[in-house]
mmCIF file of C-alpha atoms and ligand atoms in Angstrom:
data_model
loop_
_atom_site.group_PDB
_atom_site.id
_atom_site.type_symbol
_atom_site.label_atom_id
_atom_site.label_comp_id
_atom_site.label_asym_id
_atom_site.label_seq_id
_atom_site.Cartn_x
_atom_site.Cartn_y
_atom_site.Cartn_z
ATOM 1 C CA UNK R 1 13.488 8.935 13.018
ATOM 2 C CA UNK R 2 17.271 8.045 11.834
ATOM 3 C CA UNK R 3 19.106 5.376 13.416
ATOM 4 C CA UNK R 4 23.249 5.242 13.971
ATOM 5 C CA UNK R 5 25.240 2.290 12.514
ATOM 6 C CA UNK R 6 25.880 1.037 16.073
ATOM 7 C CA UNK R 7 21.843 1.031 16.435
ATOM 8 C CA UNK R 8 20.802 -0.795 13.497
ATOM 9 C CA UNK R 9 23.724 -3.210 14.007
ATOM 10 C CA UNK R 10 22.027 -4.200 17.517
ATOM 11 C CA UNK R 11 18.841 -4.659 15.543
ATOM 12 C CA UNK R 12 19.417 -7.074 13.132
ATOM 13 C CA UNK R 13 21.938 -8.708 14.976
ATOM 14 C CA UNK R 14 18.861 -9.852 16.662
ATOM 15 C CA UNK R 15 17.832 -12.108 13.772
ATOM 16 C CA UNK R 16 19.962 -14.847 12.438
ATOM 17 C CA UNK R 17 22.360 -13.200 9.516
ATOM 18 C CA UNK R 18 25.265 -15.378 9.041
ATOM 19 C CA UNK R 19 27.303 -12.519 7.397
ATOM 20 C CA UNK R 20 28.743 -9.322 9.086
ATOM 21 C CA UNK R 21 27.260 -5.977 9.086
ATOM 22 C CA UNK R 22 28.455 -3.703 7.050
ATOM 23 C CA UNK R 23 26.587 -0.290 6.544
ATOM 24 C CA UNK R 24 22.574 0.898 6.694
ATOM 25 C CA UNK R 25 21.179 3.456 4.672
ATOM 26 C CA UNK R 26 17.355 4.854 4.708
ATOM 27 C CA UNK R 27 15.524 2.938 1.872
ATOM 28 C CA UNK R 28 12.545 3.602 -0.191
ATOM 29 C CA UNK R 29 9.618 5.945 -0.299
ATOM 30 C CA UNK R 30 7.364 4.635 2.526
ATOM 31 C CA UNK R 31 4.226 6.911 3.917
ATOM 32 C CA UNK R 32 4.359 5.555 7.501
ATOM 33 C CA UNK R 33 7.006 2.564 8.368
ATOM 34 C CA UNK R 34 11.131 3.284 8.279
ATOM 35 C CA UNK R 35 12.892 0.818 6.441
ATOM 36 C CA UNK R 36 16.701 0.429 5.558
ATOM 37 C CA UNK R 37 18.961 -1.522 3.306
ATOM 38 C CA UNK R 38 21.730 -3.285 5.367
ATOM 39 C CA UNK R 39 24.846 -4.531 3.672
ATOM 40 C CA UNK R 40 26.492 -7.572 4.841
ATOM 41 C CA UNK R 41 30.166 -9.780 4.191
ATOM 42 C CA UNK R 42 28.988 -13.017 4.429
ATOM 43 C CA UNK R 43 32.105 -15.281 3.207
ATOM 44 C CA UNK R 44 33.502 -12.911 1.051
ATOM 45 C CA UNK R 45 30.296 -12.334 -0.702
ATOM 46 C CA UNK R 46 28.214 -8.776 -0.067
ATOM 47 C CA UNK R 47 24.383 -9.371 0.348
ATOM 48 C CA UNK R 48 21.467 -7.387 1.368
ATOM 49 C CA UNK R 49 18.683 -7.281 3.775
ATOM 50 C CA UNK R 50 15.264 -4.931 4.441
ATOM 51 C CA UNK R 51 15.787 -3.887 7.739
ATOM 52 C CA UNK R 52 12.103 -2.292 9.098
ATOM 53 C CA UNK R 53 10.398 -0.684 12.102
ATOM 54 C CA UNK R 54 6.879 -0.855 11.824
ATOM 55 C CA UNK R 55 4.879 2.389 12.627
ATOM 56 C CA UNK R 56 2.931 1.751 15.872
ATOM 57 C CA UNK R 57 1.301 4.736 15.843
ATOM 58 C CA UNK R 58 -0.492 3.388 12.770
ATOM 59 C CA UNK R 59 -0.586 -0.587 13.791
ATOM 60 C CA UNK R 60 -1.183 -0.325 16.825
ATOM 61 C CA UNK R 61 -0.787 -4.086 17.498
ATOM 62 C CA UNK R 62 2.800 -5.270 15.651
ATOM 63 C CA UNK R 63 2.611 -8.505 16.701
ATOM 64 C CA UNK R 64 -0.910 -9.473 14.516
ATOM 65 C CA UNK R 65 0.518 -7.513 11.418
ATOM 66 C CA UNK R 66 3.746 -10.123 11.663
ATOM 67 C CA UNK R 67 1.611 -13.222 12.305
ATOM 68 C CA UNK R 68 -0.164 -12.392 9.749
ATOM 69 C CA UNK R 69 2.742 -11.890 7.425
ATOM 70 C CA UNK R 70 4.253 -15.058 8.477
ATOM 71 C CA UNK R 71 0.877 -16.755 7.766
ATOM 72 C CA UNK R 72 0.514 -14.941 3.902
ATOM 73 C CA UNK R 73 4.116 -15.132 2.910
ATOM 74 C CA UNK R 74 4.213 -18.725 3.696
ATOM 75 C CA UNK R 75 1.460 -19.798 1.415
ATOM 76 C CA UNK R 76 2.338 -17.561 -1.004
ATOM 77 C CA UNK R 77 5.851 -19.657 -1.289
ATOM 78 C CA UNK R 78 4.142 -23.004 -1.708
ATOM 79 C CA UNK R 79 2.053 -21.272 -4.318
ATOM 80 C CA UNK R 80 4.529 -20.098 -6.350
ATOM 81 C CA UNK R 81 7.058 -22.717 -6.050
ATOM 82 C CA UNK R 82 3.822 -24.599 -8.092
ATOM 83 C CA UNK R 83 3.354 -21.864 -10.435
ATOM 84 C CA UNK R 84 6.806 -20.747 -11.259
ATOM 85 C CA UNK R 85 9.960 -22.175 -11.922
ATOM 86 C CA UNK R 86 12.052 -19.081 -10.223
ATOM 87 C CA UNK R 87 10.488 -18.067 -6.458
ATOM 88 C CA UNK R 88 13.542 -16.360 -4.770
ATOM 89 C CA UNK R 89 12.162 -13.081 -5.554
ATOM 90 C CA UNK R 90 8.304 -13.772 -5.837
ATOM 91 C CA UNK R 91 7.674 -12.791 -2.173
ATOM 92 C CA UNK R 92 8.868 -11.192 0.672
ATOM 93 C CA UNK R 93 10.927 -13.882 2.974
ATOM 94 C CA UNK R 94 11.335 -13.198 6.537
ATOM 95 C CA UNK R 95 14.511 -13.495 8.757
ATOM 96 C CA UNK R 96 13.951 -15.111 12.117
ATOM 97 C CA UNK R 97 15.049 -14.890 15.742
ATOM 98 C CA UNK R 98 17.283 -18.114 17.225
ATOM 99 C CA UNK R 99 13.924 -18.106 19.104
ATOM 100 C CA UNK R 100 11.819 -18.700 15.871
ATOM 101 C CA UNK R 101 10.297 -15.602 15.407
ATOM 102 C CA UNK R 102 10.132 -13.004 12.622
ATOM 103 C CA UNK R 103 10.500 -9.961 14.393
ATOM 104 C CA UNK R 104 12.296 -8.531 17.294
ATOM 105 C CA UNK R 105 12.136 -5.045 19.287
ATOM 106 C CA UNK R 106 14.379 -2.590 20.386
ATOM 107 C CA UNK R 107 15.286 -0.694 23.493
ATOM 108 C CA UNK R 108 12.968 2.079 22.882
ATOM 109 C CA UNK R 109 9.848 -0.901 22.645
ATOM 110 C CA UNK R 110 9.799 -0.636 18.780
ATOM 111 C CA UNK R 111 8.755 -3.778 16.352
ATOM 112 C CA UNK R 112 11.390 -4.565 13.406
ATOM 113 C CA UNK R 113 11.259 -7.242 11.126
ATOM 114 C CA UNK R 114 14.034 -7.892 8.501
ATOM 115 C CA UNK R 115 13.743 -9.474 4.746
ATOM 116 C CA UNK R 116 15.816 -11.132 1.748
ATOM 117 C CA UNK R 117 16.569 -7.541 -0.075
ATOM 118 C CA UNK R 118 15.187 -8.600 -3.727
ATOM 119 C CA UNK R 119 17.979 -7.485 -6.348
ATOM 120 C CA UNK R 120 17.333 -6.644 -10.290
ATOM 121 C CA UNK R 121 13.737 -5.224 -9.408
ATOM 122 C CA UNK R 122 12.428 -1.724 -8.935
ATOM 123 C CA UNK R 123 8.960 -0.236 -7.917
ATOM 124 C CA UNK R 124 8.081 2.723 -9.461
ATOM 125 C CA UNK R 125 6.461 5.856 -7.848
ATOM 126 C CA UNK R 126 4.924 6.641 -11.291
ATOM 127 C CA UNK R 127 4.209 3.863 -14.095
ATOM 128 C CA UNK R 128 5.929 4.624 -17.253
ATOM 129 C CA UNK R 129 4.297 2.532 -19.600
ATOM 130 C CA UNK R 130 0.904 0.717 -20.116
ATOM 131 C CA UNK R 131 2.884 -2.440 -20.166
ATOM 132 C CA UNK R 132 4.000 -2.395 -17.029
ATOM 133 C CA UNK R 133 0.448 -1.351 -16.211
ATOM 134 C CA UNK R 134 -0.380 -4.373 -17.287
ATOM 135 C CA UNK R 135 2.062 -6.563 -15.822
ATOM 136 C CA UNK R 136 1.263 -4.758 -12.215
ATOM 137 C CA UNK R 137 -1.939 -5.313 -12.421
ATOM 138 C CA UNK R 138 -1.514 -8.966 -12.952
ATOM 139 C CA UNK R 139 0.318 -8.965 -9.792
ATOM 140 C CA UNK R 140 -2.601 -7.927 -7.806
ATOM 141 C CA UNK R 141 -4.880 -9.772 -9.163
ATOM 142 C CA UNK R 142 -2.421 -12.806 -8.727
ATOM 143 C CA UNK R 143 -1.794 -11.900 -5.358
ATOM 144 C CA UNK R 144 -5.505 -12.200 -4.757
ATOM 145 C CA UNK R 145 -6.158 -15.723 -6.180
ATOM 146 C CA UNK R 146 -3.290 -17.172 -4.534
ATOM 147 C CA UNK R 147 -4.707 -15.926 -0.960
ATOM 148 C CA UNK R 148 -8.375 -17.480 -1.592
ATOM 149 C CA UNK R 149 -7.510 -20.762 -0.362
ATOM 150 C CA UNK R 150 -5.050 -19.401 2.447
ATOM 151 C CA UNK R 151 -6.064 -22.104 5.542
ATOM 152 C CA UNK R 152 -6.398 -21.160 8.615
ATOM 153 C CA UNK R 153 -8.582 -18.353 10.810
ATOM 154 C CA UNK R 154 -9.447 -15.126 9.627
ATOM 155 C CA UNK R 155 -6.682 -12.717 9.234
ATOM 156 C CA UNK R 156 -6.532 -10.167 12.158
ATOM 157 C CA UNK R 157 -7.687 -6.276 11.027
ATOM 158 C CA UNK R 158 -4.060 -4.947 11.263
ATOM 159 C CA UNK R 159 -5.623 -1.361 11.289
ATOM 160 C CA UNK R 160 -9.719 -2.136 12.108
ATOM 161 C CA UNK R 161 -11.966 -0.051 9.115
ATOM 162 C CA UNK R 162 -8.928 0.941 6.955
ATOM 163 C CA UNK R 163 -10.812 1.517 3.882
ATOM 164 C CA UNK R 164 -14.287 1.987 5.565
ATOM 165 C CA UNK R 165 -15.057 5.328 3.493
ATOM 166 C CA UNK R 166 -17.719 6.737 5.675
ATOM 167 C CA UNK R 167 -15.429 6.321 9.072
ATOM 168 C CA UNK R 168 -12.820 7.980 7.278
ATOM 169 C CA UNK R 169 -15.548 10.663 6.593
ATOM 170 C CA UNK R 170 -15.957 11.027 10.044
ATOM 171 C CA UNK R 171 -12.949 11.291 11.045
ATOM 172 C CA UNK R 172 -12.628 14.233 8.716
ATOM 173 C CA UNK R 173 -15.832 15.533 10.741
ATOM 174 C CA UNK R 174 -14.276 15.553 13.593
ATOM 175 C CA UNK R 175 -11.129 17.011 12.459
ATOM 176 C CA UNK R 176 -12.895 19.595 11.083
ATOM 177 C CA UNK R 177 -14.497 20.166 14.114
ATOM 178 C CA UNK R 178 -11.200 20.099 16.316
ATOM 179 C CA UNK R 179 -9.244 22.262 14.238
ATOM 180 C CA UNK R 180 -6.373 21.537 16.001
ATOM 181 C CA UNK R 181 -3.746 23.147 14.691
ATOM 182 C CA UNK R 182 -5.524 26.057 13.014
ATOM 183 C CA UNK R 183 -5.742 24.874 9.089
ATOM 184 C CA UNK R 184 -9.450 24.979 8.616
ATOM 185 C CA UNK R 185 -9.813 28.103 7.083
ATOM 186 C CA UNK R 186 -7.000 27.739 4.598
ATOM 187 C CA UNK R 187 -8.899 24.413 2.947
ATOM 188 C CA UNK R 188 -13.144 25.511 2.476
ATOM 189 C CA UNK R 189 -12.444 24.404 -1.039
ATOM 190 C CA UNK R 190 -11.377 20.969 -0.394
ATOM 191 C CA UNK R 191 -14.007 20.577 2.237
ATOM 192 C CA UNK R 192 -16.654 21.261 -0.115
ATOM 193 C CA UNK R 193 -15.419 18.779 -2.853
ATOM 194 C CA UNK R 194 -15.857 16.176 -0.185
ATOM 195 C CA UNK R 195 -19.231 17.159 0.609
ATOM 196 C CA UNK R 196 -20.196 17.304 -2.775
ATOM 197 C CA UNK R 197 -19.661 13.859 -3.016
ATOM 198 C CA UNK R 198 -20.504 12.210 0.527
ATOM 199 C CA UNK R 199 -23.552 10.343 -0.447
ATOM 200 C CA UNK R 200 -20.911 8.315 -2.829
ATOM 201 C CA UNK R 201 -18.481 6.697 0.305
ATOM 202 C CA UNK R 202 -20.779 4.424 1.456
ATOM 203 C CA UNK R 203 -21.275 2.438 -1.749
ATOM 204 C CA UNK R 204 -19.155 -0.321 -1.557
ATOM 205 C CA UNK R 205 -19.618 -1.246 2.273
ATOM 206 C CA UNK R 206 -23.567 -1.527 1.626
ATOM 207 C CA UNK R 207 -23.208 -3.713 -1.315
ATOM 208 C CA UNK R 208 -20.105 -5.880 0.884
ATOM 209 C CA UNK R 209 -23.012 -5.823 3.810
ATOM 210 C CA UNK R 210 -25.679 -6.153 2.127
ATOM 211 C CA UNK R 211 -23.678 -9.604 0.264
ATOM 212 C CA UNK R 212 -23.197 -8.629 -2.917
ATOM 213 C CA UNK R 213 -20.038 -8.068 -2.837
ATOM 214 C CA UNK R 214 -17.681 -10.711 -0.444
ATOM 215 C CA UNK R 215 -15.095 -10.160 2.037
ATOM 216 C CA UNK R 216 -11.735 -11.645 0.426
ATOM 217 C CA UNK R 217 -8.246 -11.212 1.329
ATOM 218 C CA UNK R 218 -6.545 -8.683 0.185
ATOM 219 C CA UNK R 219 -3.706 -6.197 0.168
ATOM 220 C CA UNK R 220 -5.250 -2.970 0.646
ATOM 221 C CA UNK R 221 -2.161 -0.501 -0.062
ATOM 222 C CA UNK R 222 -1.521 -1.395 -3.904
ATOM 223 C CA UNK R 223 0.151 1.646 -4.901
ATOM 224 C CA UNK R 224 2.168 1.807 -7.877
ATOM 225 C CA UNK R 225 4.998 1.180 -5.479
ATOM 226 C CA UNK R 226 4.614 -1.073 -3.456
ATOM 227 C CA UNK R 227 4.768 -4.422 -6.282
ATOM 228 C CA UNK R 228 8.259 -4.657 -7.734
ATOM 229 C CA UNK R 229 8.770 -5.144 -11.147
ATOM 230 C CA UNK R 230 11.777 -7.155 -12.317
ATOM 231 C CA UNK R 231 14.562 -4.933 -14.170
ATOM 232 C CA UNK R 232 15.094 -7.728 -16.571
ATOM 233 C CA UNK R 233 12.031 -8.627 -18.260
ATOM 234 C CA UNK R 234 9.809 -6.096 -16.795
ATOM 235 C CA UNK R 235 7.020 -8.574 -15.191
ATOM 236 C CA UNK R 236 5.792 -7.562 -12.254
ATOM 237 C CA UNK R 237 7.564 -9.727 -9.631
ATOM 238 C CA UNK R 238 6.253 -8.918 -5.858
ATOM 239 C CA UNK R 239 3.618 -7.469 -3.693
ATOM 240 C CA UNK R 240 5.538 -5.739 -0.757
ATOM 241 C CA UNK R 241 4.558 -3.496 2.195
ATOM 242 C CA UNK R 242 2.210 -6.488 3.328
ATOM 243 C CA UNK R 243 1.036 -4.608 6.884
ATOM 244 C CA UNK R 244 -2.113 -4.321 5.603
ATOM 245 C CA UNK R 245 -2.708 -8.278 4.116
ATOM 246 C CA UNK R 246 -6.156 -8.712 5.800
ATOM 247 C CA UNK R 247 -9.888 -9.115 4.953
ATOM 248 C CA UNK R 248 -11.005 -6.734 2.812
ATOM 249 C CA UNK R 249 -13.019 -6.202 -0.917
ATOM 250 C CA UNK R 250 -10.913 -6.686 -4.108
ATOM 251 C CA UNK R 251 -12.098 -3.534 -5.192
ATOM 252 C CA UNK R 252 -9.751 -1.880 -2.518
ATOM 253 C CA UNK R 253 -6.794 -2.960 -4.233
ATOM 254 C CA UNK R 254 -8.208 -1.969 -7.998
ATOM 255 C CA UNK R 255 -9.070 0.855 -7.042
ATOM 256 C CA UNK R 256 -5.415 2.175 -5.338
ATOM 257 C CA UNK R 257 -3.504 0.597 -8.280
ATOM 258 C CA UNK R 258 -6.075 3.198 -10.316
ATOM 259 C CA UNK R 259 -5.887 6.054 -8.232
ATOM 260 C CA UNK R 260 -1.378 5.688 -8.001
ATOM 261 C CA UNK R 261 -0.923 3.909 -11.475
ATOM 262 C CA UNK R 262 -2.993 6.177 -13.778
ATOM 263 C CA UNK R 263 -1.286 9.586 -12.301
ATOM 264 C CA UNK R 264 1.486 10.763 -14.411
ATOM 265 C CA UNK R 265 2.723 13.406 -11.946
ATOM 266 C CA UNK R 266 3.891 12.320 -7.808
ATOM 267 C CA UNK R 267 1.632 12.078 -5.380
ATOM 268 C CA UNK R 268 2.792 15.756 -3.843
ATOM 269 C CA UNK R 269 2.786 17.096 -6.696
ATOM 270 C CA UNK R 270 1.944 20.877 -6.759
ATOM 271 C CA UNK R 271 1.580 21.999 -10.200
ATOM 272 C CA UNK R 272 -1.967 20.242 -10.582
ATOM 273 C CA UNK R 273 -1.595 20.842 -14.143
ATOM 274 C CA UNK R 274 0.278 17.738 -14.462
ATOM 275 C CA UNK R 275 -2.161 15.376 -12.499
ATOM 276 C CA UNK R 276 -5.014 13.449 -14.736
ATOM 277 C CA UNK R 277 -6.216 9.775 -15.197
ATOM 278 C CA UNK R 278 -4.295 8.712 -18.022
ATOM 279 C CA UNK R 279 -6.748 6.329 -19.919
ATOM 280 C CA UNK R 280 -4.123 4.351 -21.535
ATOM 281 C CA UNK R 281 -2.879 3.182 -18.233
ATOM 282 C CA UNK R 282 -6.548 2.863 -16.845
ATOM 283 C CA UNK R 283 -7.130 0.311 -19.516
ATOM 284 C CA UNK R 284 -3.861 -1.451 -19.378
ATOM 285 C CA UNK R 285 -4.507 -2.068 -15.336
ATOM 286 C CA UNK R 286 -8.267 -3.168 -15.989
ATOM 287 C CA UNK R 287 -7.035 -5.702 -18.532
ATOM 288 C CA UNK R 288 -4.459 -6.773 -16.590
ATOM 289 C CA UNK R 289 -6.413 -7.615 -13.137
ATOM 290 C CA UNK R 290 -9.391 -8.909 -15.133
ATOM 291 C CA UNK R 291 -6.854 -11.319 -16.512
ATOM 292 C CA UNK R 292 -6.261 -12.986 -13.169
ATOM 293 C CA UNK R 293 -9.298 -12.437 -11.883
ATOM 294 C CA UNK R 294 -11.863 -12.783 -13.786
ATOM 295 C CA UNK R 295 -12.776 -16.689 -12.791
ATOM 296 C CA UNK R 296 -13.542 -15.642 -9.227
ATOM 297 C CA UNK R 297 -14.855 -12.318 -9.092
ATOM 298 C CA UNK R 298 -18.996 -11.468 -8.988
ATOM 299 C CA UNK R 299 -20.803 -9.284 -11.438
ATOM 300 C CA UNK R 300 -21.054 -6.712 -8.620
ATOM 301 C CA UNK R 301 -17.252 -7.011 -7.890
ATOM 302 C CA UNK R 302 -16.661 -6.404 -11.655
ATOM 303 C CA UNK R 303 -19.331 -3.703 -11.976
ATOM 304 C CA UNK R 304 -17.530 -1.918 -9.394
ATOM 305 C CA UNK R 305 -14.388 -1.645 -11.247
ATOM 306 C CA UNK R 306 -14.282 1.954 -12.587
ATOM 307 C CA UNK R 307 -15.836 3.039 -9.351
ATOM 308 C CA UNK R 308 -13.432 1.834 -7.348
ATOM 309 C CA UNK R 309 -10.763 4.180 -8.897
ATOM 310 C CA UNK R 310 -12.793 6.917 -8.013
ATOM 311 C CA UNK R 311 -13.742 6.423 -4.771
ATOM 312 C CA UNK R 312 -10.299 5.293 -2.946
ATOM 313 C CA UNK R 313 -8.729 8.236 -4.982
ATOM 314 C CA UNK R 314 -11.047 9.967 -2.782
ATOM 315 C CA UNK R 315 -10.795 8.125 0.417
ATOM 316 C CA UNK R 316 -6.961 9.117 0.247
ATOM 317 C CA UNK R 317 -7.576 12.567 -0.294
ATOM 318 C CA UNK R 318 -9.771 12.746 2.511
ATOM 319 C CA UNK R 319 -7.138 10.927 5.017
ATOM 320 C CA UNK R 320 -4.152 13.278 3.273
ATOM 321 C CA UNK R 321 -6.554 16.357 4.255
ATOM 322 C CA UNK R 322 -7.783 14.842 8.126
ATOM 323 C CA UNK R 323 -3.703 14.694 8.456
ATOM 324 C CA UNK R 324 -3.271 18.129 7.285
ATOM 325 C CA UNK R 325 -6.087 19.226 9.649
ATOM 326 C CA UNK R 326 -4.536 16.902 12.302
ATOM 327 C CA UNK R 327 -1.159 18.803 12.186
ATOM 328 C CA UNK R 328 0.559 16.197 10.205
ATOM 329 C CA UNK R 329 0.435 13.124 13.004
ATOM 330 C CA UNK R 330 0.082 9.965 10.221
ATOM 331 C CA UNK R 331 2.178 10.386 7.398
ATOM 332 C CA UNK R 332 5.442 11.036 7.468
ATOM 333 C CA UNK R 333 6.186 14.752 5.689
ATOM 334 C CA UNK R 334 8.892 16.755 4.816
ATOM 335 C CA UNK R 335 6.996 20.124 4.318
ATOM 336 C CA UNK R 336 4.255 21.560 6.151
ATOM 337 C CA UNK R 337 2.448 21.812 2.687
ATOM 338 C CA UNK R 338 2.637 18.268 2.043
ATOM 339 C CA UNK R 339 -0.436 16.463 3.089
ATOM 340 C CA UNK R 340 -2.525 19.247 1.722
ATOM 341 C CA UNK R 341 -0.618 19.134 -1.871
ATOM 342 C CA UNK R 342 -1.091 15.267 -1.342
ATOM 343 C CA UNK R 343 -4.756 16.061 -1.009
ATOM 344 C CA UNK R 344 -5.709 18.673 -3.598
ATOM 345 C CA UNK R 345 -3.705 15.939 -6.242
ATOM 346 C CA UNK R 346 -6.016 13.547 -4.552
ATOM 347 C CA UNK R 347 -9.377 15.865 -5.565
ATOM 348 C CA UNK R 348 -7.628 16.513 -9.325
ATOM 349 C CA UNK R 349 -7.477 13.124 -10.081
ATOM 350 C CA UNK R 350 -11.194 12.587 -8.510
ATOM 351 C CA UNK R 351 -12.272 14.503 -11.187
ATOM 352 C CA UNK R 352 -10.432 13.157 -14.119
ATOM 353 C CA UNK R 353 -12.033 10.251 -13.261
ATOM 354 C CA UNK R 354 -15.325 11.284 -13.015
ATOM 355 C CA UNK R 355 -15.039 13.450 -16.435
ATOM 356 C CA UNK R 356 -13.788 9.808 -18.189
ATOM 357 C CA UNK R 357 -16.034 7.536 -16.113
ATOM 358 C CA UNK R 358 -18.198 6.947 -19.211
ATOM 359 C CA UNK R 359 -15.445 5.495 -21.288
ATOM 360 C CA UNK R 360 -13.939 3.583 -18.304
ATOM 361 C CA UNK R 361 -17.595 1.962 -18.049
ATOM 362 C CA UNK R 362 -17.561 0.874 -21.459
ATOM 363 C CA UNK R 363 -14.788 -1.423 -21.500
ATOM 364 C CA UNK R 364 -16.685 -3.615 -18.868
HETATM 365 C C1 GN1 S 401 0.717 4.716 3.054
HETATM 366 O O1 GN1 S 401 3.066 2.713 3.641
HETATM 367 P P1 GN1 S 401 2.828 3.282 2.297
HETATM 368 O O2 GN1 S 401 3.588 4.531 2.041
HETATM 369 O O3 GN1 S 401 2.988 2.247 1.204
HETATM 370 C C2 GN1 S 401 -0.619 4.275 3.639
HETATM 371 C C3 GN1 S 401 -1.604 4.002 2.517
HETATM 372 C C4 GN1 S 401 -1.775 5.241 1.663
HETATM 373 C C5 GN1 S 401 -0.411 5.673 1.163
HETATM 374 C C6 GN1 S 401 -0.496 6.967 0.397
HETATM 375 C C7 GN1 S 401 -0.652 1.771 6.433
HETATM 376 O O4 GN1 S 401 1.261 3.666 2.291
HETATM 377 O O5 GN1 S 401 -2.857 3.634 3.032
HETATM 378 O O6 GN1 S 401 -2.616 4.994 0.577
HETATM 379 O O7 GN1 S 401 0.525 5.852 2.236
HETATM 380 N N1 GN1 S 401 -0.419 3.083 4.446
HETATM 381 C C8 GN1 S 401 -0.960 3.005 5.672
HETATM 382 O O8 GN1 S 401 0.703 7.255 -0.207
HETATM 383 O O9 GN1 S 401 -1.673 3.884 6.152
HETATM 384 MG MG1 MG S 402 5.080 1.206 0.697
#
């Protein structure tokens, strides 16, 4: 979906801005919202906003993801304004309505929101460096801790069982089943590499019902890019894409930094020659999560670690092969090819992980 000028003007005219609107272009490398950079002349001086619909096809109810956001990104200020001595560009900050809300809707019935652009910072599709590995990972694992104590009532399930591995399972099932659009036949192979490894998906939701493992809030879409890491002294600076701040296990968030910060090659990638769990950057993100995190998590939480990578690498590839299956209905793709590349990077990095799980064990 691409809006005109006149269109997006309408938009964010709808939040307070106190500048006037200049241009919007498409921003960013999103799987399911559609976000824009506005420009703005406020007083002579050009500044910035994130101007985004949110998908409704994926949350279905807008209005919990942005009281949820307001909720998070609120304590998250007061948090780092202890922490740090800089906090303009430690979290996302929401525009608001005249009437006091964060988000407004359009014509057409769709939810925007709008942010403080965040200048001098960049997220990366691909991690070039262990460092910034590093520094990445301590933003998730920061990100965690600071939510522990957030007060209040449980966070609403933006999208209910988002990383419940053996629903997503059988959703694939049923997919299967359907064949909707006629794509079974061309993927046996990828079916099979699921199967092979079914009995794995439920491991983390018995040990989180069986106690072992607790319910904490978390992120639960930490790929590479979606923390932004400042241009200047390469820390990581802020979590972003927060649609999916809710309850959750820690391990979620590990494990998607693993599966998108370890991969040297894009997600789509089709020469699968150039997809592998780089080791270096495996061991740069475990050392820096465990460095936030290591005062609250559990032994099973921490046990968990390596596993983690492994088996949201595979819940992904599973939900990038349902979509192909589906006829492409979830993400957003620009070739018909794309979920199913997607997927089959999904499988190759599976098994990179599996052939170095030993040595990812051993740093525990
Ligand atoms: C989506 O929104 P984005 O592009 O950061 C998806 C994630 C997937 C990811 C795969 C709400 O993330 O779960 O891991 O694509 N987000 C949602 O690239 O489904
Ligand atoms: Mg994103």
């Amino acid at each position: 979906m691409s809006l005109t000028q006149a269109e997006l003007r309408e938009i964010v005219y709808n939040f307070i801005v106190y500048g006037d609107f200049l241009v919007g272009v498409p921003f960013g490398g999103g799987n399911v919202n559609d976000t824009y950079q506005l420009a703005f002349d406020q007083g002579g001086v050009r500044l910035y906003y994130i101007l985004q619909r949110i998908n409704h096809n994926a949350f279905r109810e807008p209005e919990n993801v942005m009281e949820n956001l307001d909720r998070v990104t609120a304590h998250l200020l007061n948090k780092i304004h202890a922490a740090h001595a800089e906090t303009r560009r430690r979290t996302i900050r929401l525009l608001r309505t005249p009437a006091g809300k964060p988000y407004t809707y359009d014509r057409c019935g769709n939810c925007w929101r709008a942010y403080v652009f965040i200048a001098n910072a960049r997220a990366y599709d691909v991690l070039e460096t262990p460092e910034q590995a590093f520094r990445i990972a301590q933003t998730i694992g920061e990100f965690q801790l600071n939510l522990i104590d957030l007060p209040g009532k449980r966070l609403h399930e933006t999208i209910p069982y988002f990383h419940h591995t053996p629903k997503r399972l059988e959703a694939l099932e049923r997919s299967i089943k359907a064949d909707r659009v006629g794509r079974v036949k061309d993927v046996a192979r990828e079916i099979d590499f699921v199967m092979e490894r079914k009995s794995e998906c439920a491991r983390l939701i018995k040990l989180a019902g069986e106690g072992s493992i607790p319910e904490r809030i978390c992120h639960n879409d930490t790929k590479a890019n979606n923390i932004l890491i400042d241009d200047l002294s390469g820390e990581g600076l802020c979590m972003i894409d927060l649609d999916t701040v809710m309850p959750g296990l820690s391990l979620y968030d590990f494990g998607d930094i693993v599966r998108s910060g370890t991969n040297p090659a894009e997600e789509d990638e089709t020469d699968l020659s150039k997809v592998g769990m780089r080791f270096e950057m495996y061991e740069a993100l475990y050392r820096g999560y465990v460095d936030m995190t290591s005062d609250f998590l559990t032994p099973a939480e921490y046990e968990n670690l390596p596993f983690a990578g492994k088996l949201i690498t595979l819940e992904i590839g599973i939900r990038f092969l349902t979509d192909y299956l589906d006829g492409d209905v979830y993400f957003k793709t620009r070739r018909s090819t794309q979920n199913l590349d997607r997927c089959r990077t999904q499988f190759k990095l599976v098994e990179s992980i599996e052939e170095q799980m030993d040595k990812m064990t051993a740093l525990l």
